[in-house]
CSV table of C-alpha atoms and ligand atoms in Angstrom, one decimal:
chain,number,residue,atom,x,y,z
A,661,MET,CA,129.7,45.6,110.6
A,662,THR,CA,128.2,48.7,112.3
A,663,ARG,CA,127.6,51.4,109.8
A,664,ARG,CA,129.1,54.9,110.6
A,665,LEU,CA,127.0,58.1,110.5
A,666,LEU,CA,128.9,61.3,109.9
A,667,VAL,CA,127.3,64.3,111.7
A,668,ALA,CA,128.5,67.1,109.4
A,669,THR,CA,128.7,70.4,111.3
A,670,HIS,CA,131.5,72.8,112.3
A,671,ASN,CA,129.3,74.5,114.9
A,672,PRO,CA,130.4,73.4,118.4
A,673,GLY,CA,126.9,74.3,119.8
A,674,LYS,CA,125.3,71.9,117.4
A,675,VAL,CA,127.9,69.2,118.2
A,676,THR,CA,127.0,69.4,121.9
A,677,GLU,CA,123.3,69.1,121.2
A,678,TYR,CA,123.6,66.2,118.7
A,679,LYS,CA,125.8,64.3,121.2
A,680,SER,CA,122.6,64.0,123.3
A,681,LEU,CA,120.0,63.9,120.6
A,682,LEU,CA,121.7,61.0,118.8
A,683,ALA,CA,122.5,58.9,121.9
A,684,GLY,CA,121.5,55.3,121.6
A,685,LEU,CA,121.5,55.2,117.8
A,686,HIS,CA,122.4,51.8,116.4
A,687,LEU,CA,125.2,53.4,114.3
A,688,ALA,CA,128.7,54.5,115.2
A,689,VAL,CA,128.3,58.3,115.2
A,690,THR,CA,131.4,60.2,114.0
A,691,TRP,CA,132.2,63.9,113.5
A,692,LEU,CA,133.9,66.1,111.0
A,693,ASP,CA,136.9,66.8,113.3
A,694,GLU,CA,137.2,63.1,114.1
A,695,VAL,CA,137.5,62.2,110.4
A,696,GLY,CA,139.9,65.1,109.9
A,697,ILE,CA,137.7,67.4,107.7
A,698,SER,CA,138.1,71.1,108.3
A,699,GLU,CA,136.8,72.4,105.0
A,700,ASP,CA,133.5,74.1,104.8
A,701,VAL,CA,130.9,74.1,102.0
A,702,GLU,CA,129.4,77.4,100.7
A,703,GLU,CA,125.7,77.6,101.5
A,704,THR,CA,124.4,78.9,98.3
A,705,GLU,CA,120.7,77.9,98.6
A,706,ASP,CA,118.0,80.3,99.8
A,707,THR,CA,116.0,77.8,101.9
A,708,PHE,CA,117.0,75.8,105.0
A,709,GLU,CA,116.0,72.6,103.2
A,710,GLY,CA,118.2,73.4,100.2
A,711,ASN,CA,121.2,74.1,102.3
A,712,ALA,CA,120.7,71.1,104.5
A,713,ILE,CA,120.6,68.9,101.4
A,714,LEU,CA,123.6,70.6,99.9
A,715,LYS,CA,125.7,70.0,103.1
A,716,ALA,CA,124.6,66.4,103.6
A,717,ARG,CA,125.3,65.5,99.9
A,718,TYR,CA,128.7,67.3,99.9
A,719,TYR,CA,130.1,65.5,103.0
A,720,ALA,CA,128.6,62.2,102.0
A,721,SER,CA,130.4,62.3,98.6
A,722,LEU,CA,133.6,63.6,100.2
A,723,THR,CA,133.7,60.7,102.8
A,724,GLY,CA,131.6,57.9,101.4
A,725,LEU,CA,129.7,57.9,104.7
A,726,TRP,CA,126.0,58.2,105.5
A,727,THR,CA,125.8,61.8,106.5
A,728,TRP,CA,123.5,63.9,108.7
A,729,ALA,CA,123.6,67.7,108.3
A,730,ASP,CA,121.3,70.5,109.6
A,731,ASP,CA,120.6,74.0,108.3
A,732,SER,CA,118.9,76.1,110.9
A,733,GLY,CA,118.3,79.7,111.9
A,734,LEU,CA,116.1,82.4,113.5
A,735,GLU,CA,113.1,84.0,111.7
A,736,VAL,CA,111.9,87.3,113.2
A,737,ASP,CA,108.5,88.3,112.0
A,738,ALA,CA,109.0,92.1,112.2
A,739,LEU,CA,112.2,91.7,110.1
A,740,ASP,CA,110.4,89.8,107.3
A,741,GLY,CA,111.9,86.5,108.5
A,742,ARG,CA,115.5,87.7,108.8
A,743,PRO,CA,118.2,86.6,109.7
A,744,GLY,CA,116.7,83.3,108.3
A,745,VAL,CA,119.1,81.3,106.2
A,746,LEU,CA,121.7,84.0,106.8
A,747,SER,CA,121.7,83.5,110.6
A,748,ALA,CA,125.3,82.3,110.8
A,749,ARG,CA,126.6,85.2,108.7
A,750,TYR,CA,124.2,88.0,109.8
A,751,ALA,CA,126.9,90.4,111.1
A,752,GLY,CA,129.5,89.5,108.4
A,753,GLU,CA,132.8,87.6,108.5
A,754,GLY,CA,134.6,87.2,111.8
A,755,ALA,CA,131.6,88.3,113.8
A,756,THR,CA,130.7,86.7,117.1
A,757,ASP,CA,127.3,85.3,118.3
A,758,ALA,CA,127.0,88.4,120.4
A,759,ASP,CA,127.5,90.7,117.4
A,760,ARG,CA,124.8,88.8,115.5
A,761,TYR,CA,122.2,88.9,118.3
A,762,ARG,CA,123.0,92.6,119.0
A,763,LYS,CA,122.3,93.4,115.4
A,764,VAL,CA,118.8,91.8,115.7
A,765,LEU,CA,118.2,93.7,118.9
A,766,GLY,CA,119.3,97.0,117.3
A,767,GLU,CA,117.0,96.4,114.3
A,768,LEU,CA,114.0,95.7,116.5
A,769,ALA,CA,114.8,98.7,118.7
A,770,ALA,CA,114.2,100.8,115.6
A,771,LEU,CA,110.7,99.3,115.3
A,772,PRO,CA,109.3,99.9,118.9
A,773,ASP,CA,105.7,99.1,118.0
A,774,ALA,CA,106.4,95.9,116.0
A,775,PRO,CA,105.5,92.5,117.4
A,776,ARG,CA,108.6,90.6,118.7
A,777,THR,CA,107.4,87.1,117.7
A,778,ALA,CA,110.0,84.8,116.1
A,779,ARG,CA,110.8,81.2,115.6
A,780,PHE,CA,113.8,78.9,115.2
A,781,ARG,CA,113.7,76.5,112.3
A,782,CYS,CA,115.9,73.4,111.8
A,783,VAL,CA,115.9,71.1,108.7
A,784,VAL,CA,117.9,67.9,109.0
A,785,ALA,CA,119.0,66.2,105.8
A,786,VAL,CA,120.3,62.6,105.7
A,787,ALA,CA,122.3,61.5,102.7
A,788,GLN,CA,123.3,58.0,101.6
A,789,PRO,CA,126.6,58.2,99.7
A,790,GLY,CA,125.8,58.1,96.0
A,791,GLY,CA,122.1,57.6,96.8
A,792,LYS,CA,119.0,59.0,98.4
A,793,VAL,CA,118.7,62.2,100.4
A,794,ASP,CA,115.7,63.2,102.5
A,795,THR,CA,114.8,65.8,105.1
A,796,ARG,CA,112.7,66.5,108.2
A,797,ASP,CA,112.1,69.8,110.0
A,798,GLY,CA,111.3,71.2,113.4
A,799,THR,CA,110.3,74.7,114.7
A,800,LEU,CA,110.3,76.4,118.1
A,801,GLU,CA,108.1,79.5,118.6
A,802,GLY,CA,109.2,82.4,121.0
A,803,VAL,CA,109.7,86.1,121.2
A,804,ILE,CA,112.8,88.3,121.0
A,805,ALA,CA,113.8,89.6,124.5
A,806,HIS,CA,114.8,93.2,125.0
A,807,GLU,CA,118.2,92.2,126.3
A,808,PRO,CA,120.3,89.1,126.3
A,809,LYS,CA,120.1,86.7,129.3
A,810,GLY,CA,121.7,83.4,130.2
A,811,SER,CA,124.9,81.6,129.3
A,812,HIS,CA,123.8,78.2,128.1
A,813,GLY,CA,123.4,77.1,124.5
A,814,PHE,CA,124.8,79.1,121.6
A,815,GLY,CA,123.9,81.5,118.8
A,816,TYR,CA,120.8,83.5,119.4
A,817,ASP,CA,119.7,81.6,122.5
A,818,PRO,CA,120.3,84.5,124.9
A,819,ILE,CA,117.7,86.7,123.1
A,820,PHE,CA,115.1,83.9,122.4
A,821,TYR,CA,112.5,84.2,125.2
A,822,ILE,CA,109.9,81.4,125.7
A,823,PRO,CA,106.9,82.7,127.5
A,824,GLY,CA,105.8,79.2,128.8
A,825,PHE,CA,109.2,78.9,130.6
A,826,GLN,CA,109.5,82.6,131.5
A,827,ALA,CA,113.2,82.3,130.4
A,828,THR,CA,115.4,82.6,127.4
A,829,LEU,CA,116.8,79.4,125.9
A,830,ALA,CA,120.2,80.4,127.3
A,831,GLU,CA,118.7,80.5,130.8
A,832,LEU,CA,117.2,77.0,130.8
A,833,GLU,CA,118.9,74.3,132.7
A,834,ARG,CA,121.2,72.1,130.5
A,835,GLY,CA,119.2,69.4,128.8
A,836,VAL,CA,115.8,71.2,128.8
A,837,LYS,CA,116.4,72.8,125.4
A,838,ASN,CA,117.0,69.3,123.9
A,839,GLU,CA,113.5,68.2,125.1
A,840,MET,CA,111.6,70.8,123.1
A,841,SER,CA,113.8,72.6,120.5
A,842,HIS,CA,113.5,72.9,116.8
A,843,ARG,CA,116.6,70.7,116.5
A,844,ALA,CA,115.1,68.1,118.9
A,845,GLU,CA,111.9,67.9,116.8
A,846,ALA,CA,113.8,67.6,113.5
A,847,ALA,CA,116.2,65.1,115.0
A,848,ALA,CA,113.4,62.8,116.4
A,849,LYS,CA,111.7,62.8,113.0
A,850,ALA,CA,115.0,62.3,111.1
A,851,ARG,CA,116.0,59.4,113.3
A,852,GLU,CA,112.9,57.5,112.2
A,853,MET,CA,113.5,58.5,108.6
A,854,LEU,CA,117.1,57.2,108.8
A,855,GLY,CA,115.8,53.9,110.1
A,856,VAL,CA,113.6,53.5,107.0
A,857,MET,CA,116.4,54.6,104.6
A,858,LEU,CA,118.8,52.1,106.2
A,859,SER,CA,116.4,49.2,105.9
A,860,GLU,CA,115.6,50.1,102.3
A,861,ALA,CA,119.3,50.3,101.5
A,862,GLU,CA,120.0,47.0,103.2
A,863,GLY,CA,117.1,45.4,101.5
A,864,GLY,CA,118.5,46.6,98.2
A,865,GLU,CA,122.0,45.2,99.0
A,866,GLU,CA,120.7,41.6,99.5
B,1943,ITT,P1,127.3,74.2,110.1
B,1943,ITT,O1,126.8,74.7,108.8
B,1943,ITT,O2,128.8,73.8,110.1
B,1943,ITT,O3,126.4,73.2,110.7
B,1943,ITT,P2,126.6,76.9,111.0
B,1943,ITT,O4,126.7,77.6,112.3
B,1943,ITT,O5,127.2,77.6,109.8
B,1943,ITT,O6,127.3,75.4,111.2
B,1943,ITT,P3,123.9,77.1,109.9
B,1943,ITT,O7,124.4,77.5,108.6
B,1943,ITT,O8,122.8,76.1,110.0
B,1943,ITT,O9,125.1,76.4,110.7
B,1943,ITT,O10,123.6,78.4,110.7
B,1943,ITT,C1,122.9,78.2,111.9
B,1943,ITT,C2,122.9,79.5,112.7
B,1943,ITT,O11,121.6,79.8,113.2
B,1943,ITT,C3,123.8,79.3,113.9
B,1943,ITT,O12,125.2,79.7,113.6
B,1943,ITT,C4,123.2,80.2,114.9
B,1943,ITT,O13,123.6,81.6,114.7
B,1943,ITT,C5,121.7,80.1,114.5
B,1943,ITT,N1,121.1,79.0,115.3
B,1943,ITT,C6,120.7,77.8,114.8
B,1943,ITT,N2,120.2,77.0,115.7
B,1943,ITT,C7,120.3,77.7,116.8
B,1943,ITT,C8,120.0,77.4,118.2
B,1943,ITT,O14,119.5,76.2,118.5
B,1943,ITT,N3,120.2,78.3,119.1
B,1943,ITT,C9,120.7,79.5,118.8
B,1943,ITT,N4,121.0,79.9,117.5
B,1943,ITT,C10,120.8,79.0,116.6
């Protein structure tokens, strides 16, 4: 029987990206809304790794399925790494992506001489129900633009400028982000890790 892998995210931007990044996996990929789960888990850890593990373990134990979760965010050097693990909540409850990236732009506007270097980080955790959990990470370097540009992607993509492409992530053609993003790097490594975890688990079941 084909095993199911639950991709545990409520973020529609991540769902879109994982639909491509997990294509061709020898597992039946399913999603939180497909299995009828709307509840969220409080992200109480102070590292991406800690929160990715917390999410993967939580949904694996809730569903009994192998579970893939990511914790990710933007680190701006001049803001001492903020918004970091708080990226999703940076402008408080009920705020929009635009509220959050405008807050970052406002904070940098108050530091006109500061460097605008930044990076996205993503940590993917894969949890076996009642068993092992492991992680892999990815990063993408860039600089914070002075104004938002582009309409693709999600989150902070409109203000994340990549000098090599002379474009923000939100201006890139669809599909290009998935060839080089922090999430693409973490996902490629985590796919390999998942293969090893599955063969170890199957070996143990014989
Ligand atoms: P789940 O926990 O349900 O997966 P979330 O949005 O709460 O969804 P995170 O806690 O990992 O996920 O927060 C990630 C935030 O970081 C996300 O909401 C964006 O604001 C930002 N972010 C992460 N990856 C991004 C990307 O590729 N492009 C733009 N912004 C990104």
